Coordinates of C-alpha atoms in Angstrom, one line a residue:
X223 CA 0.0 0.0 0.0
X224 CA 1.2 3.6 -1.1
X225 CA 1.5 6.3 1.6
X226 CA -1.2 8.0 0.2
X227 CA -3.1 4.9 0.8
X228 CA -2.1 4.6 4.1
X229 CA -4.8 5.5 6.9
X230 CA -3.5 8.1 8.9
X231 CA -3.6 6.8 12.1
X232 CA -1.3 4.1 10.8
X233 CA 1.2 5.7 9.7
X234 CA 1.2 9.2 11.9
X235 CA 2.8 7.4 15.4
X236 CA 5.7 6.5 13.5
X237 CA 6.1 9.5 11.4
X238 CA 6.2 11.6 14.6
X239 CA 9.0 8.9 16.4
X240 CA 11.3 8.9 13.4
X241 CA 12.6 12.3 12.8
X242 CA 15.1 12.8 15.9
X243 CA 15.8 16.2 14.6
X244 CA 12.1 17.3 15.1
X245 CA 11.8 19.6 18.7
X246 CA 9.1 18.4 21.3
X247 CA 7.4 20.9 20.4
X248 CA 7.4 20.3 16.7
X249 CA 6.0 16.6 17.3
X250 CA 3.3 18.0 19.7
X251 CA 2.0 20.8 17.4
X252 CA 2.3 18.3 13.9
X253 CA 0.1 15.9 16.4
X254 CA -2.1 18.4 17.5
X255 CA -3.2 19.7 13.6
X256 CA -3.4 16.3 12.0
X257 CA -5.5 14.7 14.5
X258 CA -7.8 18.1 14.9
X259 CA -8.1 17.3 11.1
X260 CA -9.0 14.0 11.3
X261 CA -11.3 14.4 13.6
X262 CA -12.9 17.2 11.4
X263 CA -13.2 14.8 8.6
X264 CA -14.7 12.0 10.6
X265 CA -17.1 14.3 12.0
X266 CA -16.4 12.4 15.1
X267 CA -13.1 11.7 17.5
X268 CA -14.6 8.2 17.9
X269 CA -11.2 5.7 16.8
X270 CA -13.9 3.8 14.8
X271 CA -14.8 7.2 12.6
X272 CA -10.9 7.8 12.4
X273 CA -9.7 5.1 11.5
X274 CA -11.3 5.0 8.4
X275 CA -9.2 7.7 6.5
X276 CA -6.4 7.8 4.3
X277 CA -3.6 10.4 4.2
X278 CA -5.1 10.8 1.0
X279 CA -8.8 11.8 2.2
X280 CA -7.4 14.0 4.4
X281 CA -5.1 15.5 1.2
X282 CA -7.9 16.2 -1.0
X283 CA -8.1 19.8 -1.3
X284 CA -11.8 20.2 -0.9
X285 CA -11.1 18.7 2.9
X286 CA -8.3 20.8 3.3
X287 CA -10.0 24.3 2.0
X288 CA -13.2 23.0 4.5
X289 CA -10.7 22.2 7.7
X290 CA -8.7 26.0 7.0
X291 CA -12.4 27.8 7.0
X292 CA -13.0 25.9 10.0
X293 CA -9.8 27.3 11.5
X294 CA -10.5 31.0 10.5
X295 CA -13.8 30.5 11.7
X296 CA -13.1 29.4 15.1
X297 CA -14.8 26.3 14.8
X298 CA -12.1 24.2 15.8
X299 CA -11.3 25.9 19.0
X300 CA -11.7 24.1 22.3
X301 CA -10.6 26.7 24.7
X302 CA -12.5 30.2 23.9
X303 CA -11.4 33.3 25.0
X304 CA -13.8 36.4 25.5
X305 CA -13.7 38.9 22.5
X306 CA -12.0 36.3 20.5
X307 CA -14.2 33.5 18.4
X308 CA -11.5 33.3 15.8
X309 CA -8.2 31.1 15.1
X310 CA -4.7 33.2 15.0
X311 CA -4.0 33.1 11.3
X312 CA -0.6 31.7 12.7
X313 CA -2.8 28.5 13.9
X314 CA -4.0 27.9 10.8
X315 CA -0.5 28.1 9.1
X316 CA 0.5 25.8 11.7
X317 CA -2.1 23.4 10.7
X318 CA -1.9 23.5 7.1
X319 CA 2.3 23.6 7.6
X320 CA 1.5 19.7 9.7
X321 CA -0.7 18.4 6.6
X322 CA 2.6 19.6 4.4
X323 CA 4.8 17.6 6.7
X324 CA 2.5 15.0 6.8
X325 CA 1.9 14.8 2.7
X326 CA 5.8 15.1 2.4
X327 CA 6.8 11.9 4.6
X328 CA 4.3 10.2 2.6
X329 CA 4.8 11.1 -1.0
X330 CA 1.4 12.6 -1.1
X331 CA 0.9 15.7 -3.2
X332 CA 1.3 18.7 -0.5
X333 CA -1.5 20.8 -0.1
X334 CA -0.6 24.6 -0.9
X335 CA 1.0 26.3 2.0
X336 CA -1.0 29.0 4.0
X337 CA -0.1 32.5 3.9
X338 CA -0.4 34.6 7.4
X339 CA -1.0 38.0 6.8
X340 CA -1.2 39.5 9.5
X341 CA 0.7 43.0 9.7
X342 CA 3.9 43.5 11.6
X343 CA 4.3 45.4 14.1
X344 CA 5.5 49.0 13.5
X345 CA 9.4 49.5 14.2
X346 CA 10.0 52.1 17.1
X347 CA 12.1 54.7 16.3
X348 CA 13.9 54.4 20.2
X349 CA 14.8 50.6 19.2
X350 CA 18.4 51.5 17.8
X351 CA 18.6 53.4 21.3
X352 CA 17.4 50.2 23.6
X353 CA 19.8 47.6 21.8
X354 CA 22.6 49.8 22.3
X355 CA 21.5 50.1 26.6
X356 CA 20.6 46.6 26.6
X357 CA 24.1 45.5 25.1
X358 CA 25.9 47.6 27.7
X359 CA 23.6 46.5 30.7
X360 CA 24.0 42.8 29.7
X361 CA 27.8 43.3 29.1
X362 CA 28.6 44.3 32.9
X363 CA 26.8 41.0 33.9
X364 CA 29.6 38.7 34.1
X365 CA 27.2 35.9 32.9
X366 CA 27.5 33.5 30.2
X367 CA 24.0 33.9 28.5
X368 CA 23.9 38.0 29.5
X369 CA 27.6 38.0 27.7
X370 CA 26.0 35.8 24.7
X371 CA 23.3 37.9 24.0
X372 CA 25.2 40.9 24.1
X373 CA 27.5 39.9 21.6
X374 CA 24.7 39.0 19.6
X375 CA 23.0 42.7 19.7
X376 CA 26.9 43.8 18.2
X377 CA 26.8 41.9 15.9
X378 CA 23.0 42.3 14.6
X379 CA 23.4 45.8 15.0
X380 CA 26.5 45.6 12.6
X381 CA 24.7 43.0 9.9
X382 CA 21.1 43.4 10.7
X383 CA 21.1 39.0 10.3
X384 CA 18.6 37.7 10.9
X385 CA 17.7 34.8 14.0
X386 CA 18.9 31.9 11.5
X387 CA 21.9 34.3 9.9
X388 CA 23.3 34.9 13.2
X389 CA 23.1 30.9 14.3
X390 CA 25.3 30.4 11.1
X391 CA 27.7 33.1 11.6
X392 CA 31.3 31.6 11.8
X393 CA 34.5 32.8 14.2
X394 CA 36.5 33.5 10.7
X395 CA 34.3 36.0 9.9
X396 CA 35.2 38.3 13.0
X397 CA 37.8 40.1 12.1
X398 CA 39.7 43.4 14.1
X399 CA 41.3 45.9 12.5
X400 CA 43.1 49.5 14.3
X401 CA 40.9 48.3 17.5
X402 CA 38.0 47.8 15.7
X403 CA 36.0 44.3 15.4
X404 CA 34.8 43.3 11.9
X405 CA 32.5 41.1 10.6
X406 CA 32.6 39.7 7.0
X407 CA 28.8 39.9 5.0
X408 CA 28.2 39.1 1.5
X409 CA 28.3 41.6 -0.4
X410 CA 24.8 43.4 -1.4
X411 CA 24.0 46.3 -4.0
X412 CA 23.2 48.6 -2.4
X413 CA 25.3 48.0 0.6
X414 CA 24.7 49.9 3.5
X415 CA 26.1 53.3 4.1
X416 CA 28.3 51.8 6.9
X417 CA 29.5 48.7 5.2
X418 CA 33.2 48.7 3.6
X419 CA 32.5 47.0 0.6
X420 CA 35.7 44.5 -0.6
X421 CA 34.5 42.9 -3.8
X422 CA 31.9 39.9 -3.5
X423 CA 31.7 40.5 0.7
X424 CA 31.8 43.2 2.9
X425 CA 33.3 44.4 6.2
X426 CA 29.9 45.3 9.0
X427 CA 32.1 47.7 11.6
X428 CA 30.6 46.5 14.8
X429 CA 29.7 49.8 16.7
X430 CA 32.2 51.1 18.9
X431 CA 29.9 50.1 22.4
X432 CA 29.6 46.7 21.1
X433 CA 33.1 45.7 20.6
X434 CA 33.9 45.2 24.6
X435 CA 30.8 42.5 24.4
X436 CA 32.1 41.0 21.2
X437 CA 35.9 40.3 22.9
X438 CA 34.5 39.2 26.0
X439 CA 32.0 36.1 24.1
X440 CA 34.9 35.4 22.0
X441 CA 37.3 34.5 25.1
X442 CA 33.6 33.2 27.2
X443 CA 32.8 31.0 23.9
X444 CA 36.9 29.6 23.6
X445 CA 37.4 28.2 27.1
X446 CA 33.4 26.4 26.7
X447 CA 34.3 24.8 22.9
X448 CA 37.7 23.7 24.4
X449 CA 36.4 21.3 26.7
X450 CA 34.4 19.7 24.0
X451 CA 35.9 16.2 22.5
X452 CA 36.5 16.7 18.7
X453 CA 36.9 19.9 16.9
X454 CA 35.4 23.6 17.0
X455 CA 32.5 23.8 15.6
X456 CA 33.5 27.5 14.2
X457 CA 30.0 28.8 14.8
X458 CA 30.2 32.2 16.5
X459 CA 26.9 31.6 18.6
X460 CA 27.3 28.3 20.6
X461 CA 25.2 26.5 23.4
X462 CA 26.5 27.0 27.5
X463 CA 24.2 23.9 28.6
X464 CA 23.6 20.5 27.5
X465 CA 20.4 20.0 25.4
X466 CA 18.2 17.1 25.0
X467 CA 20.2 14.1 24.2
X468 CA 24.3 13.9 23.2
X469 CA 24.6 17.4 22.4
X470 CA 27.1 18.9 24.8
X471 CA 28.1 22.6 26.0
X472 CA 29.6 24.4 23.3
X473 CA 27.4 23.2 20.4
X474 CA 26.1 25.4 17.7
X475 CA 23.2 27.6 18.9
X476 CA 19.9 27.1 17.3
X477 CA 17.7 29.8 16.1
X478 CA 15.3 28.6 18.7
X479 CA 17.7 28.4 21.3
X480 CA 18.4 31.3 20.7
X481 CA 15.5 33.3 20.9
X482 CA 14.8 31.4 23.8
X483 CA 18.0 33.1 25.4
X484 CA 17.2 36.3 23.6
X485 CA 13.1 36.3 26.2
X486 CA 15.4 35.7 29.2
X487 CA 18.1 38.2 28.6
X488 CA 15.4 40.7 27.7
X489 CA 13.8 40.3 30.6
X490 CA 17.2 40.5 32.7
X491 CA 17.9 43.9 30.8
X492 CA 14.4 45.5 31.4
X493 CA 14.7 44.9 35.2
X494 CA 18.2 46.4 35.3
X495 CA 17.5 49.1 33.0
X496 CA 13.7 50.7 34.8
X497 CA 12.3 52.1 31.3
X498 CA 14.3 50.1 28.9
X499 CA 11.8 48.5 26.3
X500 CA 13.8 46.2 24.5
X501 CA 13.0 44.6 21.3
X502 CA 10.8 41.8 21.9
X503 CA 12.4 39.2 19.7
X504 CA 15.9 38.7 17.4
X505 CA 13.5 39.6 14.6
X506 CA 11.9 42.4 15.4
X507 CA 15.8 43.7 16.5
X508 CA 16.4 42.6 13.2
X509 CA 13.6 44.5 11.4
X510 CA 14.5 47.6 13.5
X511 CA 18.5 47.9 12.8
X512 CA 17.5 47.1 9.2
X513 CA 14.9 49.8 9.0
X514 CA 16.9 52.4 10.7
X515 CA 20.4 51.5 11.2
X516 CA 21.7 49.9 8.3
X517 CA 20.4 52.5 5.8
X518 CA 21.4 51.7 2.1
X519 CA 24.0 53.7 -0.1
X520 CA 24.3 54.7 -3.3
X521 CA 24.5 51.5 -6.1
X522 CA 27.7 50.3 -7.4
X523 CA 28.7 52.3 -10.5
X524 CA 29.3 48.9 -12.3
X525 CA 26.0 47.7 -11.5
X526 CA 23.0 47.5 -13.6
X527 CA 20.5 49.2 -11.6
X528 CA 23.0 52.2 -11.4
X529 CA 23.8 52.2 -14.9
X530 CA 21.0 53.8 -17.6
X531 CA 21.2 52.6 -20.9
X532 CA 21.9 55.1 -23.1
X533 CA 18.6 56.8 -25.1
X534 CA 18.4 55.4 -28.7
X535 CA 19.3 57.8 -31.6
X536 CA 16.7 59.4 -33.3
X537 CA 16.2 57.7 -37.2

């Protein structure tokens, strides 16, 4: 039998076991979606009425379109809160994102993914300000994470990366220079008036209040990779704890770790600083440096955006 001929329920409990890179979290949520779906297109949560479906019932995109209006329309909701009948549109992209998973491990056709529109929040001007207080609080801690975190608003504040660009950030790409620290970007066009640009990458200048951070998690982040067995694993960002299964200390940092670390250190800040308002996450820091730090230059000459084509001669 195919696995879009597979009932659901006899496939799902392995599906969810097998992928040991999957979070708890992950596996909860995924669970969560595809049996509030089934359950929707049994009509009942009876095993009997369940048991009955195929991954490729619950594919067909006339169920799908009926279990998304269901979300949007609150139907599905088992916990109601007052002044709020509807789903979060992020609920229903986590449910249609579980049927995706789902048709994926089985070779089903996926259904089309779900867009959230929902607006971002506006960027406040003062956010530039807070990173910069919230780096120095955090850098007179003389704490691993506090130190962490730090470096990490110096070094978002120089690139503007984003939660997943700054987990992937490497040690070579720090760089000092007449007492300055460095970090090496790809190059983009146009590059932002504080960039240096060097051909295909370009030099970020880590602001001059960040750099003390920056130092201090590069000697914090050598003594915790040098206890590790094997070699370093050059990532910039690296774990202080051990996580869930053989993953020691010094491991590279995940972008959920690491907004994880980013809640706690913001809170930490706040309380030291009375007034500071922090950015609520790595990506709305990310959002804010972008919008109103890392302005963009003038183009290239030698690009093609820069360069007009010159006006054909008249006949």
């Amino acid at each position: 039998m195919s696995g879009s001929e597979s009932r659901v329920l006899s496939v799902l409990p392995d599906l969810l076991a097998g992928e040991s890179r999957m979070s708890e979290a992950t596996r909860r949520q995924r669970e969560w979606a595809v049996m509030g779906a089934l359950e929707y297109l049994a009509g009942s949560a009876t095993m009997r009425a369940m048991a009955r479906i195929t991954v490729a019932d619950l594919m067909d995109p006339d169920a799908v379109d009926a279990y998304i209006r269901a979300s949007q329309s609150g139907t599905l909701r088992v916990r109601r809160t007052a002044g709020k009948a509807d789903e979060s549109p992020r609920s229903t992209a986590a449910r249609v994102s579980a049927l995706r998973w789902l048709a994926r491990a089985t070779g089903t056709r996926q259904p089309p993914p779900f867009a959230d529109w929902t607006p971002l929040a506006p960027v406040p001007e003062d956010a530039p300000a807070a990173l910069r207080t919230a780096c120095e609080a955090l850098t007179t801690m003389n704490n691993f994470y506090a130190t962490r975190t730090a470096a990490t608003i110096a070094v978002l504040y120089a690139t503007g990366a984003s939660g997943y660009g700054l987990c992937t950030l490497r040690t070579d790409q720090i760089g000092a220079d007449r007492g300055r620290r460095l970090v090496r970007v790809p190059a983009q066009d146009p590059a932002p008036q504080r960039w240096e640009p060097e051909g295909e990458t370009a030099l970020a200048p880590v602001p001059a209040w960040g750099t003390a951070a920056l130092d201090d998690w590069l000697a914090l982040r050598a003594g915790t990779v040098g206890c590790l067995q094997g070699s370093d694993p050059r990532t910039l960002l690296v774990s202080g704890r051990a996580n869930a299964g053989p993953r020691p200390p010094g491991m590279p940092l995940r972008p959920r770790g690491l907004g994880r670390s980013w809640a706690r250190s913001r809170y930490v800040a706040e309380t030291a600083v009375p007034g500071l308002e922090m950015p609520s996450t790595v990506e709305a820091a990310c959002r804010a440096v972008r919008a109103l730090v890392l302005t963009p230059g003038s183009p290239r000459p030698e690009s093609r955006s820069a360069t007009a084509r010159p006006a054909a001669a008249p006949a």
